[in-house]
Short mmCIF file of C-alpha atoms and ligand atoms in Angstrom, two decimals:
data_model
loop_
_atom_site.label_atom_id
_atom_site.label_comp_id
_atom_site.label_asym_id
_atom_site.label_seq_id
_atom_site.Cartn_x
_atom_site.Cartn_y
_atom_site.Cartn_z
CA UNK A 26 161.26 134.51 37.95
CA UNK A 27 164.29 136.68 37.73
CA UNK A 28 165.54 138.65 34.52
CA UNK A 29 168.25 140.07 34.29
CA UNK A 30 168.40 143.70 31.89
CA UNK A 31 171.88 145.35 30.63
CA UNK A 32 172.43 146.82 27.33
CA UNK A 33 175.01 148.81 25.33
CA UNK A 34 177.81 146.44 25.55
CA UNK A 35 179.89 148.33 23.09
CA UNK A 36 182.52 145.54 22.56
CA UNK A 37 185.67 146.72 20.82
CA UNK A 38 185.51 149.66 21.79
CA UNK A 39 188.44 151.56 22.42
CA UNK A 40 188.63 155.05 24.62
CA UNK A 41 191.41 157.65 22.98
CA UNK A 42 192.81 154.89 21.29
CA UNK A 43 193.52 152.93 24.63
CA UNK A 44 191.70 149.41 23.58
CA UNK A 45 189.46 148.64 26.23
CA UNK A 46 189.20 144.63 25.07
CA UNK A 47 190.53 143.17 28.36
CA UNK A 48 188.54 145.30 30.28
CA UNK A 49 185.27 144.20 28.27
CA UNK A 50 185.99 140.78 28.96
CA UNK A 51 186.38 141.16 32.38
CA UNK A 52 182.97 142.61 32.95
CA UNK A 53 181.60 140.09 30.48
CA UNK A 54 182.74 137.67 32.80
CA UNK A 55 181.35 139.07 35.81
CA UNK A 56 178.50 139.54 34.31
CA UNK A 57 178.22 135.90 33.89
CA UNK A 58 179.31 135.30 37.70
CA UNK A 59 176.14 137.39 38.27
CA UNK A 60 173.63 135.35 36.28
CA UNK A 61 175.13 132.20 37.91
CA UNK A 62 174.67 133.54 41.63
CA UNK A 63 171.65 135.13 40.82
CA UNK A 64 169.92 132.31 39.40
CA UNK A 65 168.99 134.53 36.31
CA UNK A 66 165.96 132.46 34.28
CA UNK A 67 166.18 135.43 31.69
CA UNK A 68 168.62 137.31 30.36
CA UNK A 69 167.97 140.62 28.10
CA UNK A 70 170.69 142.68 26.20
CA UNK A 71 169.01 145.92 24.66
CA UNK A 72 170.73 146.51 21.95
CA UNK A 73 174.61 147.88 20.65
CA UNK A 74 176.21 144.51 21.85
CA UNK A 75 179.34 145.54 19.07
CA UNK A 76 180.50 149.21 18.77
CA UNK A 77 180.75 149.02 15.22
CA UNK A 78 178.51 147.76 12.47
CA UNK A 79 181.55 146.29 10.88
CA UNK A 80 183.18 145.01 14.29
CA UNK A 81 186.61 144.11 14.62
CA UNK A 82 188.17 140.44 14.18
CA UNK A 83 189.45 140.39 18.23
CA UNK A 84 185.61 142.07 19.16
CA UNK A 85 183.83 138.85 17.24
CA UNK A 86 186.07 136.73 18.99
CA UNK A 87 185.15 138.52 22.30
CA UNK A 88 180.95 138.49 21.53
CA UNK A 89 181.78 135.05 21.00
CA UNK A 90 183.33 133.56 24.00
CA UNK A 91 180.66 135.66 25.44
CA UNK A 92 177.92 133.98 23.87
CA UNK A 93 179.55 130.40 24.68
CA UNK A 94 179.49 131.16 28.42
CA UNK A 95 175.94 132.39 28.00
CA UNK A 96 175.05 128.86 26.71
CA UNK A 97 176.55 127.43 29.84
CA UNK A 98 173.83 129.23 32.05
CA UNK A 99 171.01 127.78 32.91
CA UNK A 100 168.70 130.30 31.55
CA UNK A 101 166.96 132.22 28.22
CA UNK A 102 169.06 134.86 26.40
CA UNK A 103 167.13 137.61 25.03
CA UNK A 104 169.54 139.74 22.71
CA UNK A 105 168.25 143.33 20.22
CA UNK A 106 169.88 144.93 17.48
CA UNK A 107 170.66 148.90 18.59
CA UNK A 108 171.46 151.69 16.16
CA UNK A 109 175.40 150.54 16.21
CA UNK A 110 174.73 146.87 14.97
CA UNK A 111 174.42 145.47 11.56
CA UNK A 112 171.36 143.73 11.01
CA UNK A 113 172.64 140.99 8.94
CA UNK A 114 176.04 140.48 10.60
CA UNK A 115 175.12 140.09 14.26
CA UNK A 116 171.81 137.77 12.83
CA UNK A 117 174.53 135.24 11.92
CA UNK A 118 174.04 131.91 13.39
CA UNK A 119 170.61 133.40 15.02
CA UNK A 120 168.65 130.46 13.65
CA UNK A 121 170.83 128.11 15.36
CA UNK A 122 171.61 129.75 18.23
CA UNK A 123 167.80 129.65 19.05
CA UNK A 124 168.14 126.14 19.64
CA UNK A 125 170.91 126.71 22.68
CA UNK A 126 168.09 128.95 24.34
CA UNK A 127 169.94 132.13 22.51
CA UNK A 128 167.18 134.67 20.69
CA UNK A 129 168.65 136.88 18.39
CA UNK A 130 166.23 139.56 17.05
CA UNK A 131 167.47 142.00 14.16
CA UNK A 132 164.39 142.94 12.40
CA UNK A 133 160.78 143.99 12.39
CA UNK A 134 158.89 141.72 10.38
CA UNK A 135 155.34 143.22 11.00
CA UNK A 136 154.80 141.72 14.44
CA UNK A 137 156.95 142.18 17.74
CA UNK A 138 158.63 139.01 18.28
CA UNK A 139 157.48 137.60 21.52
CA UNK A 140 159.57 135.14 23.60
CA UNK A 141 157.35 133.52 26.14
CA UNK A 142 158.78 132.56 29.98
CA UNK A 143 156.59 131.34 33.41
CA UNK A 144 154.20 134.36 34.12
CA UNK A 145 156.15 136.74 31.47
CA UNK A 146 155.92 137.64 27.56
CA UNK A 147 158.88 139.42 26.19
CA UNK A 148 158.45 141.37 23.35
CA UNK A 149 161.96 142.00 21.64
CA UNK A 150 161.99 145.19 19.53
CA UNK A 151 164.81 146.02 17.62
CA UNK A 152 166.22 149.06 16.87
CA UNK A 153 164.31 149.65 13.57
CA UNK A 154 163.59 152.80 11.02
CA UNK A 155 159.83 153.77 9.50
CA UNK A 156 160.66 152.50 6.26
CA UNK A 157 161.18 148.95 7.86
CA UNK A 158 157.50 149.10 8.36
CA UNK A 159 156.40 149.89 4.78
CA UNK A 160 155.49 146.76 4.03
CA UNK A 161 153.00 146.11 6.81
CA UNK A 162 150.89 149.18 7.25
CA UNK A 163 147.95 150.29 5.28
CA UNK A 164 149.64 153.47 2.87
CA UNK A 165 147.78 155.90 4.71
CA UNK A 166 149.24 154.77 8.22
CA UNK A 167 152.17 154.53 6.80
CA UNK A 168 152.47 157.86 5.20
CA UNK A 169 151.14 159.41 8.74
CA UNK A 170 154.47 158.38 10.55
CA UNK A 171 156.81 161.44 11.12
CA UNK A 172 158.56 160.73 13.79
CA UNK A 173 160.25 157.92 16.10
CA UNK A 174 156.81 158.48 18.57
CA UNK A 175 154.62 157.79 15.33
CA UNK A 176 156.56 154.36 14.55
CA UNK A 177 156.47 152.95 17.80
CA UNK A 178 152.60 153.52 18.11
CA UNK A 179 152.09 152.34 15.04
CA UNK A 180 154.45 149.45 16.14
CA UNK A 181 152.55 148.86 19.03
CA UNK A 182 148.93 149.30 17.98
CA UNK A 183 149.77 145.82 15.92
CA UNK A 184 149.83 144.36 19.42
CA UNK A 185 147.63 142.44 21.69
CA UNK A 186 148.84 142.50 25.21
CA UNK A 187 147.61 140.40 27.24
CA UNK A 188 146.82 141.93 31.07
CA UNK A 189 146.80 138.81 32.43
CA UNK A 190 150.82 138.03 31.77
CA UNK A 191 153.68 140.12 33.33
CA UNK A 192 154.72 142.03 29.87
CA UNK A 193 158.24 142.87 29.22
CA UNK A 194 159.73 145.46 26.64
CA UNK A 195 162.72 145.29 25.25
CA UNK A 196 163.86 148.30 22.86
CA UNK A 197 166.58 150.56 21.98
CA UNK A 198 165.96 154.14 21.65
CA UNK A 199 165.50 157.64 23.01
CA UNK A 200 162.47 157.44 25.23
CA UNK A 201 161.49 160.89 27.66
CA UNK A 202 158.83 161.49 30.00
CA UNK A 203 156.73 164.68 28.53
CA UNK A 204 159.76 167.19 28.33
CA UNK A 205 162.08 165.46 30.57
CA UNK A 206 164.88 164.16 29.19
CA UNK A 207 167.15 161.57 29.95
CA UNK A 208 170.86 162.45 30.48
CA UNK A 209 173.14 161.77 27.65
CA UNK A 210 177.18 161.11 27.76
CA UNK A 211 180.18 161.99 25.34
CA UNK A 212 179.96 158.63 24.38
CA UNK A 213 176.59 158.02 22.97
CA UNK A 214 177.51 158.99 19.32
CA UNK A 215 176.01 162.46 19.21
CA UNK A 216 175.20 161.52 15.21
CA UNK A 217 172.92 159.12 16.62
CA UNK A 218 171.76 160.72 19.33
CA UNK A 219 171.63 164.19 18.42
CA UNK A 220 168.95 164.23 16.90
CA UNK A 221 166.29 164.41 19.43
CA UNK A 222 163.76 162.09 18.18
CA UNK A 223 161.53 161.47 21.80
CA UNK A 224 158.89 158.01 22.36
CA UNK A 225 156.94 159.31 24.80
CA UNK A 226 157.24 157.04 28.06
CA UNK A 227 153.22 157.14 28.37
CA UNK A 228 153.16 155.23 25.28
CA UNK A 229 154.69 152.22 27.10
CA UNK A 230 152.26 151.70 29.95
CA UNK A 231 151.18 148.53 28.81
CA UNK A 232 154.09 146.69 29.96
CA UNK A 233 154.90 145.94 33.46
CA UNK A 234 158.66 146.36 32.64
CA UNK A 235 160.70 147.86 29.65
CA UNK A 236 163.89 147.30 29.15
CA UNK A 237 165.65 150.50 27.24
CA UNK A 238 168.43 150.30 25.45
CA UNK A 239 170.69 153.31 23.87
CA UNK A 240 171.49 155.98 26.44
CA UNK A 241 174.71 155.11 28.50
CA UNK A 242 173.95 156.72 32.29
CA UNK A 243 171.53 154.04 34.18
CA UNK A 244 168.34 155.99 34.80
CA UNK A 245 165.11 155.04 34.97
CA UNK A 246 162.25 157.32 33.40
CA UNK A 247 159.44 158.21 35.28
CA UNK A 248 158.95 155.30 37.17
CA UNK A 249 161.05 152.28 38.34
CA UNK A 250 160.40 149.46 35.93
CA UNK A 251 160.97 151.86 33.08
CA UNK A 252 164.92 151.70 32.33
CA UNK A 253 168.02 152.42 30.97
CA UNK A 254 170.16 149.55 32.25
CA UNK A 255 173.77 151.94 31.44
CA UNK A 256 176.42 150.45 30.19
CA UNK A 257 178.29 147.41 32.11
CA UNK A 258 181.23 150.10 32.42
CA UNK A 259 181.98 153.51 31.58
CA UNK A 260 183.00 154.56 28.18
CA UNK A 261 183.98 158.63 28.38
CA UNK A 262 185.40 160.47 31.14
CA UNK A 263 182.02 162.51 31.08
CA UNK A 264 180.45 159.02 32.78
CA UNK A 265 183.08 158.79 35.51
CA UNK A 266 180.36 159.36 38.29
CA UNK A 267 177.83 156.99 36.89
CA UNK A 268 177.49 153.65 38.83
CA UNK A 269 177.18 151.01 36.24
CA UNK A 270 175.71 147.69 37.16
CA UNK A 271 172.91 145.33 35.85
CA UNK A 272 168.79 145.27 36.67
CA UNK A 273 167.64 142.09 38.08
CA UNK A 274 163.60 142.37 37.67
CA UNK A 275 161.34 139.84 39.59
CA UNK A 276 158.60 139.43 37.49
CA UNK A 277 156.64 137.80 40.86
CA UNK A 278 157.27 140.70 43.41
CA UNK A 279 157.95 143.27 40.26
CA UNK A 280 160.77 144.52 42.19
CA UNK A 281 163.76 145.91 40.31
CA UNK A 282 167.44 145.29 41.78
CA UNK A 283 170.78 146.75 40.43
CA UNK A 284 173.80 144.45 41.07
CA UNK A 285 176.86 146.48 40.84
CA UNK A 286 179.78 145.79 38.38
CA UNK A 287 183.14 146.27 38.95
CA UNK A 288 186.00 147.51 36.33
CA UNK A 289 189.07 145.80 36.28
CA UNK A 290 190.69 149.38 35.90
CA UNK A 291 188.65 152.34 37.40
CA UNK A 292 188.25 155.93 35.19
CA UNK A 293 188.85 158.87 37.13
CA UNK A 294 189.35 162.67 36.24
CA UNK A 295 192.28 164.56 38.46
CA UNK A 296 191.79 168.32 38.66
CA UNK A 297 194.62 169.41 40.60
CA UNK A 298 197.98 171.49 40.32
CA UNK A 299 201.31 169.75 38.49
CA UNK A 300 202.89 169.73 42.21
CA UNK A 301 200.29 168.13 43.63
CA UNK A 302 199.62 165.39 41.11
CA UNK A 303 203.09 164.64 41.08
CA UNK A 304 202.60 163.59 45.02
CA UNK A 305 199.81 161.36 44.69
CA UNK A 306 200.46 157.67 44.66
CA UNK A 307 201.17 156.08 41.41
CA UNK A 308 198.00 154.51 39.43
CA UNK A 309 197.18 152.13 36.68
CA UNK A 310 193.42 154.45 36.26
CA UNK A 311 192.36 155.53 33.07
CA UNK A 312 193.10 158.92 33.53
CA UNK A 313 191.92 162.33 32.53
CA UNK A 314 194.25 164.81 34.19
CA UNK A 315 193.02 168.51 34.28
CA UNK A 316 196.10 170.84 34.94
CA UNK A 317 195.10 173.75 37.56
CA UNK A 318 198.25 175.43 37.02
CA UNK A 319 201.40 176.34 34.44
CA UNK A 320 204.37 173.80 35.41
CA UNK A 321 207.86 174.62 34.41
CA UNK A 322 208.23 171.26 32.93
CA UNK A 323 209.00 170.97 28.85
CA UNK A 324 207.19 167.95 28.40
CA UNK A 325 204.11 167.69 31.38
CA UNK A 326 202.80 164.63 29.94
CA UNK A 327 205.65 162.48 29.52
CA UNK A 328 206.27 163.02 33.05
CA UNK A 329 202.63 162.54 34.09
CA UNK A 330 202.53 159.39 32.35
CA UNK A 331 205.99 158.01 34.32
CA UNK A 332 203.27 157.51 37.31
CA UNK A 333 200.21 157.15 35.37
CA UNK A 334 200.63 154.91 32.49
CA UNK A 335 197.41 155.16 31.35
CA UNK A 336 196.98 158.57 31.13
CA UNK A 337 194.84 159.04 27.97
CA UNK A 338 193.88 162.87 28.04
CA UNK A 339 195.64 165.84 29.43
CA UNK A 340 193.77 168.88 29.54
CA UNK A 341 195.67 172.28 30.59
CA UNK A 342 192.61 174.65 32.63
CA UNK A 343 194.81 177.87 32.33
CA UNK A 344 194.19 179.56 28.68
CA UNK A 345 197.54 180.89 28.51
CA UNK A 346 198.47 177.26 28.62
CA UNK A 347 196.37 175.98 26.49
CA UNK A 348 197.39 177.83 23.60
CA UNK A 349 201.47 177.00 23.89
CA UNK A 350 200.80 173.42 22.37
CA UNK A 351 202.56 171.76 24.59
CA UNK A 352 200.20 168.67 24.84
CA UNK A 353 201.39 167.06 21.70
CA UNK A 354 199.82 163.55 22.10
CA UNK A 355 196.43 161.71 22.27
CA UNK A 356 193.59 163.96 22.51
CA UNK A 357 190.02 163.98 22.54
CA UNK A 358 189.49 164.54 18.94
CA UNK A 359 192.13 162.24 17.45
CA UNK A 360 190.03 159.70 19.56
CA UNK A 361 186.81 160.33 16.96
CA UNK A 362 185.72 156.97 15.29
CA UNK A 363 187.04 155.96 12.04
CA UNK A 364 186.04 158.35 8.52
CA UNK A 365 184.39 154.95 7.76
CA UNK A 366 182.33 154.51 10.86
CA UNK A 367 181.43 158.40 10.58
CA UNK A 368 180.24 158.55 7.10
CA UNK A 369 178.41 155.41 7.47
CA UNK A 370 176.54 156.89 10.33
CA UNK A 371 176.19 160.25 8.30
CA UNK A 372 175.22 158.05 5.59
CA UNK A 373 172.22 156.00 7.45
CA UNK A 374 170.93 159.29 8.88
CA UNK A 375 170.24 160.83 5.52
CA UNK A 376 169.14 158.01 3.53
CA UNK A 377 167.54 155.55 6.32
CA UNK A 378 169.63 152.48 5.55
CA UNK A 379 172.90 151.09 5.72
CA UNK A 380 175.43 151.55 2.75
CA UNK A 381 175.37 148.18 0.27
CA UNK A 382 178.56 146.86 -0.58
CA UNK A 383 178.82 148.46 -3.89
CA UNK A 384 178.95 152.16 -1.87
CA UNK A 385 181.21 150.91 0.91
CA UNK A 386 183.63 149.94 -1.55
CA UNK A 387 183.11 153.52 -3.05
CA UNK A 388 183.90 154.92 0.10
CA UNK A 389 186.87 152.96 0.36
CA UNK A 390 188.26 153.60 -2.15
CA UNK A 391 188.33 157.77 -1.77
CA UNK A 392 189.48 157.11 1.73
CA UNK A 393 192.70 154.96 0.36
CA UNK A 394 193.13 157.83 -2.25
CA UNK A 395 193.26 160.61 0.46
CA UNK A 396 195.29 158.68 3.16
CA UNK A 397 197.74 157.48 -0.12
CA UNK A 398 197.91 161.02 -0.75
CA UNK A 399 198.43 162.37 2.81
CA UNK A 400 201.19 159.76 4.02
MN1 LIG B 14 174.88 152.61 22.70
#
């Protein structure tokens, strides 16, 4: 049987304010051509399928078409909730969905939900917090759990695997072998992933395959059937070496395969001097441009962006350069997500849930006084 593992789907999200929509649906497609050629009997996204917990109208519709043409397969759809998603909001419809051979799972509810396929059990964990298990353990267990590592044993102790299936793990978070870490990009929120909350990998043995969710580079840790799937396609110009692509796992040989995805529009960083940029053939890239020299141009990035329209960061390498503030447009910090998305994260981090609507609408409405009061 062949499953097929990506994760961190990140729809509607934008890079430096450049949407990236069209180029989302284009490797949503693709990955659709895949499961069709393939013959994928299972498919499994780990977790962050939206950017935002509150995702935009255009990103629905997006998740949406995608989920339509996932009912046109011929095969089982295995979807998480990661750290970005809203419980509640991408649950919607899950109850229905189930019945087009689409599993939403969202929440813990004191056993792993299993999914059950030929020789293989799936066990779909979301991306959960200790306090989600409060109501299941003993007080003493539950009072013992300091730490991500602590929840996830407790999570799994609940469990009884059976040796004689080909088990299958499906979870978003931050998972190292001993003190090996995996490697992290720009665009894995550092609020979420800053702080370093390890599973230990040898906690996972059990299963013959897990399939991680959260960190952006495809890696696997520590041996091959324990994964990070990537992204489908790069989202930071700190990933533009990374080969993104999807696992295809064969639970009969237990062989893992990576099918390689390509963008519609490639990201590239140019190091290089003014003179010699300006020579290069013209390109539709997202670009990062890194200026080796001082040009005597007034206004380096509106000429830059004559040949490279989508140009989305300029960054001058000399420091008297830098510090003549000539790069007025988009730059890596005006790119930072919304105050809203930020606090919320802030907000979950300190408190372990999600803001109700009576404090979003707080929020709200201090951000409308300051922007009134700015513009
Ligand atoms: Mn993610």
């Amino acid at each position: 049987m062949k499953v097929l593992h990506t994760s961190d789907l990140h729809i509607g999200r934008s890079l430096l304010e450049e949407s990236l929509l069209l180029d989302q649906e284009y490797i949503l497609k693709q990955i659709i051509r895949v499961i069709k050629d393939e013959a994928v009997d299972v498919v499994m996204i780990s977790g962050d399928i939206y950017d935002k917990s509150i995702p935009a109208a255009d990103a629905v519709r997006l998740f949406n078409d995608f989920l339509v043409a996932l009912s046109q397969c011929d095969c089982e759809v295995l979807i998480i909730r990661g750290n970005h998603d809203s419980a509640d909001r991408l649950n919607f419809g899950s109850d229905l969905f189930d019945r087009l051979n689409i599993h939403i799972v969202t929440e813990y509810k004191g056993r792993i939900t299993r999914f059950s396929k030929g020789n293989a059990e799936f066990y779909m964990l979301p991306f959960i917090k200790p306090f989600n298990l409060k109501d299941y353990l003993t007080e003493e267990e539950y009072a013992s759990i300091n730490s991500s590592n602590d929840m996830v044993k407790a999570v799994l102790r609940r469990e009884h695997i059976d040796k004689n299936r080909v088990n299958i793990l499906m979870m978003h978070r931050f998972v190292c072998k001993g003190d090996k870490y995996p490697e992290t990009s720009e665009s894995e929120s550092m609020l979420n992933v800053g702080t370093l909350d390890p599973v230990d990998a040898g906690l996972l043995d059990a299963f013959d395959y897990v399939a991680l969710g959260h960190i952006h580079k495809p890696q696997t840790i520590g041996r091959d059937t324990l994964r990070y799937s990537g992204t489908p396609m790069k989202y930071s110009f700190s990933e533009v070496n990374n080969h993104n692509g999807v696992v295809i796992y064969d639970t009969d040989t237990k062989k893992t395969e990576i099918i390689p995805l390509h963008p519609l529009r490639e990201m590239r960083v140019i190091r290089d001097t003014y003179s010699n940029i300006m020579s290069m053939d013209n390109s539709k890239d997202l670009l990062r441009i890194e200026l080796q020299d001082e040009p005597d141009v007034s206004t380096p990035l509106d000429e830059l962006k004559k040949k490279f329209p989508n140009l989305l960061s300029l960054v001058p390498l000399t420091r008297r350069y830098q510090s003549r503030g000539m790069f007025a447009g988009r730059t890596e910090i005006t790119a930072r997500d919304s105050p809203e998305t930020l606090f919320a994260e802030f907000f979950q981090l300190q408190t372990g849930r999600e803001m109700n609507d009576r404090e979003q609408a707080f929020l709200k409405g201090i951000l409308d006084n300051m922007r009134e009061e700015l513009s």
